[in-house]
Coordinates of C-alpha atoms and ligand atoms in Angstrom, one line a residue:
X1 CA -146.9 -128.6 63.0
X2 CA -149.4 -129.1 60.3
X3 CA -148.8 -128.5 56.9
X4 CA -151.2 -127.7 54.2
X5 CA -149.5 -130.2 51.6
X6 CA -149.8 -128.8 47.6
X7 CA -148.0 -131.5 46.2
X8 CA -148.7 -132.6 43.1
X9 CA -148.9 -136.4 41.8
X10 CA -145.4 -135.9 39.9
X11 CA -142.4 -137.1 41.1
X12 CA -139.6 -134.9 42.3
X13 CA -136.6 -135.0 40.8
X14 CA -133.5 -134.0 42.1
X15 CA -130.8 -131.9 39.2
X16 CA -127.6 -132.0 41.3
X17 CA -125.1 -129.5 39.2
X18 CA -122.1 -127.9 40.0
X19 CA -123.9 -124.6 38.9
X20 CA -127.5 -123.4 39.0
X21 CA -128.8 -122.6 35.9
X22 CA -128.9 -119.5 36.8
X23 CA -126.7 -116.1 37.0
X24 CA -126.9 -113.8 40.2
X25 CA -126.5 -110.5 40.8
X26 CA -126.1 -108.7 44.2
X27 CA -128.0 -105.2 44.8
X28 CA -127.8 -104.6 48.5
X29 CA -127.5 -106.4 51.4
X30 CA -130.6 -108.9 51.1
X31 CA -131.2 -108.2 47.1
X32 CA -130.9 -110.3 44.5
X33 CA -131.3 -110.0 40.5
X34 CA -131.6 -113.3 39.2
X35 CA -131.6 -114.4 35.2
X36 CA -132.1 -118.0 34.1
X37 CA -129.5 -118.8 32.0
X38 CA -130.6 -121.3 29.2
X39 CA -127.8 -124.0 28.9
X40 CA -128.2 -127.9 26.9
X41 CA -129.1 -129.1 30.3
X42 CA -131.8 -126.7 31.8
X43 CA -133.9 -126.8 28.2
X44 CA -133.7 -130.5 28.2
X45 CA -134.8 -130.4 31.6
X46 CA -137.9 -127.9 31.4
X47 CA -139.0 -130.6 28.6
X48 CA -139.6 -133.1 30.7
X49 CA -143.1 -132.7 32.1
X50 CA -143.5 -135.9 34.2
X51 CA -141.7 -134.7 36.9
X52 CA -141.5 -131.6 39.9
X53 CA -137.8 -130.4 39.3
X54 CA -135.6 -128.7 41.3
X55 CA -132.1 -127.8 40.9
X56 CA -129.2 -127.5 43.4
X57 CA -126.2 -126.4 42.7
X58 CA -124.0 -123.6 43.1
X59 CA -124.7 -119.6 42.2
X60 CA -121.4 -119.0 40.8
X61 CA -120.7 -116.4 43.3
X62 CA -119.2 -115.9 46.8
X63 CA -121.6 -115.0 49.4
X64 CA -120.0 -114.7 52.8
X65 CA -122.8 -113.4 54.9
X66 CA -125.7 -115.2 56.4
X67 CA -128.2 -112.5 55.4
X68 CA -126.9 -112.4 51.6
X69 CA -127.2 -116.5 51.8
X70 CA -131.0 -116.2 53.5
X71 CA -131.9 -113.5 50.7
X72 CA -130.6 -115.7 47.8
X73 CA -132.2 -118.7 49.3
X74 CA -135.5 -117.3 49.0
X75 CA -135.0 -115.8 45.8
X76 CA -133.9 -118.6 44.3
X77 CA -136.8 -120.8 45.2
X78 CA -138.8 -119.0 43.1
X79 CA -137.1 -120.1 40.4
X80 CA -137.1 -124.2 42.0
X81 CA -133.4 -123.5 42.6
X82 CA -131.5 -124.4 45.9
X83 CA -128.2 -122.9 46.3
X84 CA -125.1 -124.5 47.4
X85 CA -122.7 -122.1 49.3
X86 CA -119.0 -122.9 48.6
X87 CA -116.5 -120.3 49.8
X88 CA -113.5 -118.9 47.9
X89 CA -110.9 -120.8 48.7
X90 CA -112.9 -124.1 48.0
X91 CA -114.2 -123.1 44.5
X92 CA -110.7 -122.1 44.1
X93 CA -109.0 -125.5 45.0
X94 CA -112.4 -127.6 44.2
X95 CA -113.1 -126.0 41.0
X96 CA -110.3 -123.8 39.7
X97 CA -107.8 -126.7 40.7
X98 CA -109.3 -130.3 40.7
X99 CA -111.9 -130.1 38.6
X100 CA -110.5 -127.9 36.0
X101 CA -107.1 -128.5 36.4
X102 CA -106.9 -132.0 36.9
X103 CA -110.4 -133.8 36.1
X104 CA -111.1 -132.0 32.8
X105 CA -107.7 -132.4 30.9
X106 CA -107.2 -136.3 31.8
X107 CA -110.7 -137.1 31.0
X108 CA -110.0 -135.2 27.8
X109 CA -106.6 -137.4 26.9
X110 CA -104.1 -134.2 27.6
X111 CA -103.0 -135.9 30.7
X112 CA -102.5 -134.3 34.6
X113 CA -100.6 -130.9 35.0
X114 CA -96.6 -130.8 35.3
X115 CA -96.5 -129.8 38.3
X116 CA -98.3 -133.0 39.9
X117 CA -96.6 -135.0 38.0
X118 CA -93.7 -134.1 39.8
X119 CA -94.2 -135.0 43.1
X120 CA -96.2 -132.6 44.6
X121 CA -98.2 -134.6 46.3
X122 CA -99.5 -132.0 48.6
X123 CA -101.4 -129.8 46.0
X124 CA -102.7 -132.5 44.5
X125 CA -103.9 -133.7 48.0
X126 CA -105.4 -130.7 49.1
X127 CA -107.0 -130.0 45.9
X128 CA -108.4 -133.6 46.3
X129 CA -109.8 -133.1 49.7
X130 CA -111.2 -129.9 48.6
X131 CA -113.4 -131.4 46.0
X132 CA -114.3 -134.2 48.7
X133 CA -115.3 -131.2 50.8
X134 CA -117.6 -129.6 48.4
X135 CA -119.1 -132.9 47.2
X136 CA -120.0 -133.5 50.8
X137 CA -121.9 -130.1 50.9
X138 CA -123.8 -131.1 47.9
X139 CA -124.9 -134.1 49.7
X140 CA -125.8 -131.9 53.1
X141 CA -128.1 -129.9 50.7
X142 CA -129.6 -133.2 48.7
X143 CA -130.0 -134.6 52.2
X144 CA -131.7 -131.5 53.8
X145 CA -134.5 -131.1 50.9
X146 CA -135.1 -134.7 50.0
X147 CA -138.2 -136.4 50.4
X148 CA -138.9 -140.2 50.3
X149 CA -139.5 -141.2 46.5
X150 CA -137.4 -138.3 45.3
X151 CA -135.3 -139.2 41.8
X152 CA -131.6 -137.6 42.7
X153 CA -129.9 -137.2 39.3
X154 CA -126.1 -136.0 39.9
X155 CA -124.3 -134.6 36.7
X156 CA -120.9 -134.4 35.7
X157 CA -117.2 -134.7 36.7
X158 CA -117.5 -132.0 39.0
X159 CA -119.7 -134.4 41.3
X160 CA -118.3 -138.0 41.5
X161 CA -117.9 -138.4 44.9
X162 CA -121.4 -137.1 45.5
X163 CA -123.1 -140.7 44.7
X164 CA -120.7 -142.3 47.9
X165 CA -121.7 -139.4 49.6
X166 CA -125.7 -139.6 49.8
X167 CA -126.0 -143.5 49.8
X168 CA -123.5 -143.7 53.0
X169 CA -126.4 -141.3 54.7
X170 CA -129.6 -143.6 53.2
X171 CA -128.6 -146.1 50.6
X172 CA -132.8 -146.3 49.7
X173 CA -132.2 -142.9 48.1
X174 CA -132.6 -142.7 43.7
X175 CA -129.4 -142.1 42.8
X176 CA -128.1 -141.8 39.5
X177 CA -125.4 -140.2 37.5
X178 CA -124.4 -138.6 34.0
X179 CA -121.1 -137.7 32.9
X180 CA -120.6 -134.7 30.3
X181 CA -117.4 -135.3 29.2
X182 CA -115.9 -138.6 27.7
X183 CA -114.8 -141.1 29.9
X184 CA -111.2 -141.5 28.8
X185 CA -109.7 -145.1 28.0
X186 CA -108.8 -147.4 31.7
X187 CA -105.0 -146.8 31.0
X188 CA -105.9 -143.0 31.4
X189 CA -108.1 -143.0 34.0
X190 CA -104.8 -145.1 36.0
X191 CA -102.7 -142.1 36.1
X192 CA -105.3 -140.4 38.7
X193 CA -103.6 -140.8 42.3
X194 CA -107.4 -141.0 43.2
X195 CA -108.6 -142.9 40.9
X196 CA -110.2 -146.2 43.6
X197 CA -111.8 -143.8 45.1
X198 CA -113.5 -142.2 42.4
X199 CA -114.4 -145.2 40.5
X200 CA -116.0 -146.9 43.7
X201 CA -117.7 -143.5 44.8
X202 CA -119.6 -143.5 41.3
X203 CA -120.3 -147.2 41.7
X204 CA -122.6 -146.4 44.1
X205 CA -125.5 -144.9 42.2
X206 CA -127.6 -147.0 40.4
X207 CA -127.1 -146.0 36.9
X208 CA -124.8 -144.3 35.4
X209 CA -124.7 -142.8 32.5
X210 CA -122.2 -141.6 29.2
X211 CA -122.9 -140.6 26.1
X212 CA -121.4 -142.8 23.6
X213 CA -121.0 -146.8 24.6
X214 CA -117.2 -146.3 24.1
X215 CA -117.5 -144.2 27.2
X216 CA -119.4 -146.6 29.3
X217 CA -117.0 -149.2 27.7
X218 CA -114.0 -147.6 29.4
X219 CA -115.6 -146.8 32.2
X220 CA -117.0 -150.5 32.7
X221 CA -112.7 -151.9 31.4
X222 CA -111.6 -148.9 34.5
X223 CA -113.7 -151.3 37.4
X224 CA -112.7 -154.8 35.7
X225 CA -108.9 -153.7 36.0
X226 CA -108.5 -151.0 38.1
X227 CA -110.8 -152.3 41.2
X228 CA -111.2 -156.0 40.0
X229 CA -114.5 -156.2 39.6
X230 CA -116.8 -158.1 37.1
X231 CA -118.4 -156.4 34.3
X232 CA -122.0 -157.8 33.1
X233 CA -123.8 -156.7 29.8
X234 CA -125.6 -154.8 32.4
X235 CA -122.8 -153.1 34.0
X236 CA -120.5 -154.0 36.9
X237 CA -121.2 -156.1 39.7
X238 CA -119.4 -155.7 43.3
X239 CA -120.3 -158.0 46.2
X240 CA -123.7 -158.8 44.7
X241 CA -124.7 -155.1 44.4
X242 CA -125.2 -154.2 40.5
X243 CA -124.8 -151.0 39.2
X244 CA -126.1 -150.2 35.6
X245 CA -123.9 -148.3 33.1
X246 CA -125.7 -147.3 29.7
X247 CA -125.3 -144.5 26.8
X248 CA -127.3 -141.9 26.3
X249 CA -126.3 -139.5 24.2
X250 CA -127.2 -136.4 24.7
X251 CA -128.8 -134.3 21.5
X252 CA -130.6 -130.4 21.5
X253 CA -133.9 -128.9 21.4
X254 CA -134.0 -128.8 17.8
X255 CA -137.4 -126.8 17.5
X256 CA -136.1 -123.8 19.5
X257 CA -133.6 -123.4 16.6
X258 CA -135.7 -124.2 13.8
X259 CA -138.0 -122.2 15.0
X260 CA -136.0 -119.0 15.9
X261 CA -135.3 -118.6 12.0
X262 CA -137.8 -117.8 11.0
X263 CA -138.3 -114.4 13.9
X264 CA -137.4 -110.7 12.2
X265 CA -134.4 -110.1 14.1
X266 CA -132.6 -113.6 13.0
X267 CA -134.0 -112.8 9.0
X268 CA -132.2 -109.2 9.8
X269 CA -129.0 -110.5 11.0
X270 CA -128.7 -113.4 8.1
X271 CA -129.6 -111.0 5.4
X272 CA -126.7 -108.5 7.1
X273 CA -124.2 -111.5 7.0
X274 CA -125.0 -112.5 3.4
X275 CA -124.5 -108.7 2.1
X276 CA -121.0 -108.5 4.2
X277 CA -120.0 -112.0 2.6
X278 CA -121.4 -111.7 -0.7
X279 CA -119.7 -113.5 -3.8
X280 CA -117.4 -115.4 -0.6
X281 CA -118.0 -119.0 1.0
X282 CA -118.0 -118.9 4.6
X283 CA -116.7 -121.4 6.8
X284 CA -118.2 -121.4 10.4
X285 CA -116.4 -122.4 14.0
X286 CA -118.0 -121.7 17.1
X287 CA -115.9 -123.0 20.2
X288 CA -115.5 -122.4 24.1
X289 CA -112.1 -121.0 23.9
X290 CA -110.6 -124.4 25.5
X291 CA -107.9 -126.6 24.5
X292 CA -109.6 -129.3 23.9
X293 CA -111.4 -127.6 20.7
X294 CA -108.1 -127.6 18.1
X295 CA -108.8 -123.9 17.6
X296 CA -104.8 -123.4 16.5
X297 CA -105.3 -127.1 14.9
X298 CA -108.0 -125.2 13.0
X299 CA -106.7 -122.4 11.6
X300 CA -103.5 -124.1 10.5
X301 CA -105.4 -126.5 8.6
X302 CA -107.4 -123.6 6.9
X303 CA -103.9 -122.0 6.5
X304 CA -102.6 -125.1 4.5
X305 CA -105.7 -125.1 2.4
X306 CA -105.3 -121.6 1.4
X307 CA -101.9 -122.4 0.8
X308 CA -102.8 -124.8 -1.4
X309 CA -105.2 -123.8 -3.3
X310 CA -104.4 -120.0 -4.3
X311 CA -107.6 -119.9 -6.2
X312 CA -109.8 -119.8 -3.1
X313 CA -107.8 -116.8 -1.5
X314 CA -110.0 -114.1 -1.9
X315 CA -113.6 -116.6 -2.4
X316 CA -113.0 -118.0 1.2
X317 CA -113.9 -116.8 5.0
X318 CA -113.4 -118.3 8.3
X319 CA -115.7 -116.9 10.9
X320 CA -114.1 -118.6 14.2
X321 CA -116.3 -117.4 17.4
X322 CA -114.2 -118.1 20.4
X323 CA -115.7 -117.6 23.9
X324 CA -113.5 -116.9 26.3
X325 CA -113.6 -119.6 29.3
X326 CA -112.1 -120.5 32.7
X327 CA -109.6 -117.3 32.2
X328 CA -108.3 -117.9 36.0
X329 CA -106.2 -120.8 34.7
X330 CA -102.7 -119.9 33.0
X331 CA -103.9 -122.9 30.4
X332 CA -106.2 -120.7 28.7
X333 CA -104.2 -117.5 29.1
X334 CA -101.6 -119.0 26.8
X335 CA -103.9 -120.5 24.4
X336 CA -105.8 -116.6 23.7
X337 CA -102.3 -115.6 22.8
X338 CA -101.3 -118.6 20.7
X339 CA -104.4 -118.1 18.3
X340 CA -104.2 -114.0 17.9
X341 CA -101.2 -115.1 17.3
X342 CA -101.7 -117.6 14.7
X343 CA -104.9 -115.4 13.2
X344 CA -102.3 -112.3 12.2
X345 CA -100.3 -114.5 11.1
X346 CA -102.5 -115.7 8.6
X347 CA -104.2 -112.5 7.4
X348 CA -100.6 -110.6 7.2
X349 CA -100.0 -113.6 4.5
X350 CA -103.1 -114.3 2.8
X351 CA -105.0 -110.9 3.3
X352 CA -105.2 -107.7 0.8
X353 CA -106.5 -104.3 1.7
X354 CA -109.8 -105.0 1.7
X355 CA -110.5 -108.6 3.0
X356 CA -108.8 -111.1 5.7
X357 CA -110.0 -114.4 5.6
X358 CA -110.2 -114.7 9.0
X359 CA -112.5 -112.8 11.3
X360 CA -111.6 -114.4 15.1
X361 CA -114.1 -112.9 17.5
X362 CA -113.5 -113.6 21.7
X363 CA -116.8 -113.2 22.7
X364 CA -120.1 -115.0 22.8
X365 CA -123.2 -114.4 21.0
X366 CA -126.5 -114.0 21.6
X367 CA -129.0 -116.6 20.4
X368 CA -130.3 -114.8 17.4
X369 CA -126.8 -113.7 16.2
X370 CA -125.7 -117.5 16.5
X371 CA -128.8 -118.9 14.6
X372 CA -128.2 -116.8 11.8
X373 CA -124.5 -117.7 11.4
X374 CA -125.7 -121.1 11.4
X375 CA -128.3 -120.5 9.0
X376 CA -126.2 -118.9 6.5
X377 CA -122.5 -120.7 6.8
X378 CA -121.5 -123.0 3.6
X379 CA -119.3 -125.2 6.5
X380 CA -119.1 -125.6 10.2
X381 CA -115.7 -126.5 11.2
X382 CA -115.5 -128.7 14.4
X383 CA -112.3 -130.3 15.4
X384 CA -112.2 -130.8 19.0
X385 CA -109.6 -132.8 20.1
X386 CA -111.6 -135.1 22.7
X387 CA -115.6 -133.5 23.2
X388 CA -117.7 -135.4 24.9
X389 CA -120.8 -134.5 22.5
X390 CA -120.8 -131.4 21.0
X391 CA -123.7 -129.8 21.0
X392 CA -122.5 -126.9 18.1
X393 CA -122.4 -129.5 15.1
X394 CA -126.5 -130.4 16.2
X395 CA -127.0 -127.0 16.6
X396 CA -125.4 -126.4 13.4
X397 CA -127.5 -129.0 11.4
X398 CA -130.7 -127.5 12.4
X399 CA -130.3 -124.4 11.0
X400 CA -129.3 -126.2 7.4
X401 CA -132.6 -127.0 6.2
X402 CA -132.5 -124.6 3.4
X403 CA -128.8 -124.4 2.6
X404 CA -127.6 -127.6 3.4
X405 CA -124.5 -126.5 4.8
X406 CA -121.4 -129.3 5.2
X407 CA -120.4 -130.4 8.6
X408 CA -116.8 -131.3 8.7
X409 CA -116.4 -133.2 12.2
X410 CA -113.9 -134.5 14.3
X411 CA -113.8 -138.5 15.3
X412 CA -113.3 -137.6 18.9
X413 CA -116.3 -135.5 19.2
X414 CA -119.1 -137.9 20.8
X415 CA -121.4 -136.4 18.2
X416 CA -119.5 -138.4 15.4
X417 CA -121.0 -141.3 16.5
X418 CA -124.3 -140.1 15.5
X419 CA -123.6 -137.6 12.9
X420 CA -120.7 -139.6 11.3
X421 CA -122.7 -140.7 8.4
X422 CA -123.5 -137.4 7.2
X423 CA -120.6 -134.9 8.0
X424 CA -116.9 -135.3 6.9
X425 CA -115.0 -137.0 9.9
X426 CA -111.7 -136.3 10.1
X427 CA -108.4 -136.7 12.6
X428 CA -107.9 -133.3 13.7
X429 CA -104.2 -133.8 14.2
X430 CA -103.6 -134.5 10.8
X431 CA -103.5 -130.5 9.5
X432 CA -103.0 -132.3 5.4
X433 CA -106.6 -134.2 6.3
X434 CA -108.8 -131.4 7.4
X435 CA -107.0 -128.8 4.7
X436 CA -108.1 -131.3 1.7
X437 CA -111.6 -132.0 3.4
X438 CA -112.4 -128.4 3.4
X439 CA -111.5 -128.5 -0.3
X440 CA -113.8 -131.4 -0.8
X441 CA -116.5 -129.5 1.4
X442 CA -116.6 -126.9 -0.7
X443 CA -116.7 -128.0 -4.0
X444 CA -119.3 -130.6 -2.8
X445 CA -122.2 -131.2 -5.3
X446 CA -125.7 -130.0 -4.2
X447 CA -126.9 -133.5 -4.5
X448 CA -124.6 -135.1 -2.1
X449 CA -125.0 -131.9 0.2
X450 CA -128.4 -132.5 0.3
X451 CA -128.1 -136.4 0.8
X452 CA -125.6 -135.6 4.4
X453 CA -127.7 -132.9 5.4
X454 CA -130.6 -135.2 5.5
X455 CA -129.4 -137.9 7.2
X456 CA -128.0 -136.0 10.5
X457 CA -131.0 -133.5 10.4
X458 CA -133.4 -136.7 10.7
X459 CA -131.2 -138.0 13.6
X460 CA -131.0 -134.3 15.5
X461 CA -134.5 -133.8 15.1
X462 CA -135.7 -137.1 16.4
X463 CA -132.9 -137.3 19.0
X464 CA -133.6 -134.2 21.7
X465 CA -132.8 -133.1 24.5
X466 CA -135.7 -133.8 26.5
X467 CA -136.1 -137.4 25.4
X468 CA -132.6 -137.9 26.5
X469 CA -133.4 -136.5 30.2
X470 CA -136.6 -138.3 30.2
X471 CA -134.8 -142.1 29.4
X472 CA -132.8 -141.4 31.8
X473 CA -134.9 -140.8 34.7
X474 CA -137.5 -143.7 33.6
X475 CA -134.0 -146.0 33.3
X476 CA -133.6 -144.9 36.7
X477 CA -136.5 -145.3 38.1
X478 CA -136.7 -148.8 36.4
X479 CA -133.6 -149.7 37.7
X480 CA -134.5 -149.6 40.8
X481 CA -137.6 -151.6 40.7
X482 CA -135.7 -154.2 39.7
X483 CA -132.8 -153.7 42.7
X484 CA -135.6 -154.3 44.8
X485 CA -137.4 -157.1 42.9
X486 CA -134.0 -159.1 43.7
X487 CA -133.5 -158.2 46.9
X488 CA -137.1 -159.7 47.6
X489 CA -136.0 -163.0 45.8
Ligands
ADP1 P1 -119.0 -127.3 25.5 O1 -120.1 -127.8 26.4 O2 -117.7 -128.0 25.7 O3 -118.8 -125.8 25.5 P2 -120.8 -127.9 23.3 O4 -120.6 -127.7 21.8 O5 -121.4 -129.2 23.7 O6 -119.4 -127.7 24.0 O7 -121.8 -126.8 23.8 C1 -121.5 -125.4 23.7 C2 -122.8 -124.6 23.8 O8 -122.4 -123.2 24.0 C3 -123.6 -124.6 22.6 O9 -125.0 -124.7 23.0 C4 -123.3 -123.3 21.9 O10 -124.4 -122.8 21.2 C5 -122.9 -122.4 23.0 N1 -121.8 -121.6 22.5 C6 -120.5 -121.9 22.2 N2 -119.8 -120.9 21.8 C7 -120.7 -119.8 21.8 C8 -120.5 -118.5 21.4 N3 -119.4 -117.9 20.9 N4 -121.6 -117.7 21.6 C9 -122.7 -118.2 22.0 N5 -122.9 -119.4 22.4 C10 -121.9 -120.3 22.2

């Protein structure tokens, strides 16, 4: 039938994530309560203007029914969101298990469960052809609402067999796709049972994206040894078809920070903090609760420095904010226990009736609470053991403009490729390093303060968010005029 057609000039472009950027809430049969929840991606998103964006993704919860399905469909759209309906026993094996359980620790160096390792061939089968699964309802979605010209940008290691997926069905489609996390080194990446697969499925795009060039480096060294193929400058060539691989790292939307310190509420909570820590230095660390963050790694080192340096004792606080994560997998269950652990530890030595030096809180915080404790920290403390950026140490640097706060930062966080110059990197393993760079952090000079804070609050400012989504898009888009220039020639 006819159609009255409000399109505007922009381009669509697809945001293929394994979660909406959104949180649902069911209220009766066919009602939903929806919030928007405002993660790195969806800000950097909503800042690019050029195009019509829609999401699709998954709601994060289980909705059996058809009517519950049809209800949240249509609420949804409201919001340019287009749900992807996974049932429980797929997020379970899809998410819970490959993803999380397989994907996210090799990619981050810690290697592939015990239990695989082992043999067991069947769990990590099923588990594999569960994530197939689910990647290929991603692409029935992509495919139902996609319309010729349409950008499609997947995102992350939850979706690598989605770009296979949608150029089997119509290999004209815009395809590219960013990973999150680091790309380990190719020697890594071998120990996957599925690794062809997933290297070729990713192949297919048109760009992909990392964001450091060690990343694409790896990834580009993974196809020249693991499939044979040729890398170019460009990227990696197989059987004439080219697919680009580039970095772009990733950085924050530095205004929304600056700009939330100056509202009421922030000024209240940083003048609250300053009167609880008065006459003390506070040290800052603000983690998912994940292994790949050295939170115990952490606190020993602040344990050896204290140690060390009895004169600090009572002059010295570590704040450590640890959000609770991914709590279905035994992983994480251990590592909640291992740092309360450590923590009493710690304040049974070093603390006196009226102080502990540290306060370890498991929850998150909201936005104002967060910029504040930015805003008024003398260090941040980030010593992930892999990250693939690390948005916290940005985030951290744009609340510094007045204090001028030091940023000690780990060499395998992605940021310290960017924010290297002005933070203290250091090896996160080595618990003597970190303990004698947070002595050197806080007895730092104002003047060399001053000079590190500069530089990496120049490079966070004029590195956002939103100019990182829009390269990558106009990459894409470039890229494929120039697939089809050659196939012309
Ligand atoms: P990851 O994506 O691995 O969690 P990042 O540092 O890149 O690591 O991003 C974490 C994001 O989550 C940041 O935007 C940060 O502000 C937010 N965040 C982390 N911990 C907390 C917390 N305890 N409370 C509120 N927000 C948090």
């Amino acid at each position: 039938g006819e159609r009255l057609d409000f399109r505007t000039s922009k381009q669509r472009l697809l945001v293929v994530a394994n979660r909406l950027p959104v949180s649902a809430v069911r209220h009766g049969e066919d009602s939903w309560q929806l919030e928007m929840s405002v993660g790195g991606l969806v800000t950097a998103l909503l800042g690019v203007k050029e195009f019509d964006t829609r999401w699709i993704g998954w709601a994060g919860v289980n909705v059996p029914d058809e009517i519950g399905q049809k209800a949240l469909a249509k609420a949804l759209d409201e919001k340019r969101c287009i749900p992807v309906f996974l049932d429980e026993e797929v997020v379970h094996q899809y998410y819970n298990g490959y993803c999380n359980n397989i994907l996210w620790p090799l990619f981050h160096y810690i290697g592939l469960p015990q239990e695989d390792r082992l043999a067991t061939t069947r769990s990590f089968q099923s588990q594999f052809d569960a994530y197939k699964k689910a990647n290929q309802l991603f692409a029935d979605v992509v495919n139902e609402h996609y319309e010729e010209g349409d950008v499609v940008w997947c995102h992350d290691y939850h979706l690598m067999f989605l770009p296979k997926c949608l150029k089997e069905r119509n290999s004209k489609m815009k395809v590219g796709w960013f990973l999150h996390t680091p790309f380990p080194s190719s020697e890594i990446h071998r120990m996957l049972p599925s690794r062809l697969e997933l290297l070729r499925s990713v192949l297919a795009a048109d760009l992909v994206g990392f964001h450091t060039y060690d990343y694409a480096r790896h990834f580009v060294s993974a196809c020249t040894r693991i499939l044979g193929l040729e890398g170019t400058p460009e990227g990696v060539e197989d059987q004439g078809k080219l697919t680009r691989i580039a970095a772009f790292p990733v950085g924050i939307d530095s205004e929304r920070f600056i700009k939330a310190l100056e509202l009421p509420e922030v000024q209240d909570h940083m003048k609250v903090l300053k009167q609880r820590f008065a006459g003390r230095k506070v040290m800052l660390g603000v983690d998912r609760l994940d292994m790949i963050k050295g939170i115990p790694q952490k606190i020993l080192a602040f344990e050896k420095f204290l140690e060390e340096n009895p004169n600090w004792r009572n002059k010295v606080v570590l704040l450590q904010i640890a959000v609770p994560t991914r709590t279905d997998v035994p992983e994480y269950q251990k590592l909640t226990s291992q740092v309360h652990e450590i923590v009493g530890r710690i304040n049974g030595r070093f603390g006196s009736l009226t102080a502990v030096p540290i306060h370890h809180l498991d929850r998150s915080l909201d936005f104002h609470e967060l910029c504040a404790l930015y805003a008024v920290t003398d260090v941040a403390l980030v010593t992930s053991l892999r990250d693939g950026m690390n948005l916290v140490s940005y985030e951290y640097v744009a609340c510094q403009e007045s204090k001028k706060g030091v940023l000690i930062l780990s060499e395998f966080a992605g940021a310290a490729q960017s924010l290297g110059a002005g933070a203290i990197l250091v090896n996160p393993w080595n618990v003597t390093e970190v303990a004698s760079s947070i002595g050197y952090a806080l007895n730092m000079p104002a003047d060399e303060r001053e000079k590190r804070h500069h530089h990496n609050f120049k490079h966070v400012i004029s590195h956002t968010a939103q100019e990182w989504a829009s390269t990558f898009v106009s990459e894409l888009n470039v890229t494929i005029v120039e697939a089809q220039l050659r196939t012309r020639q």
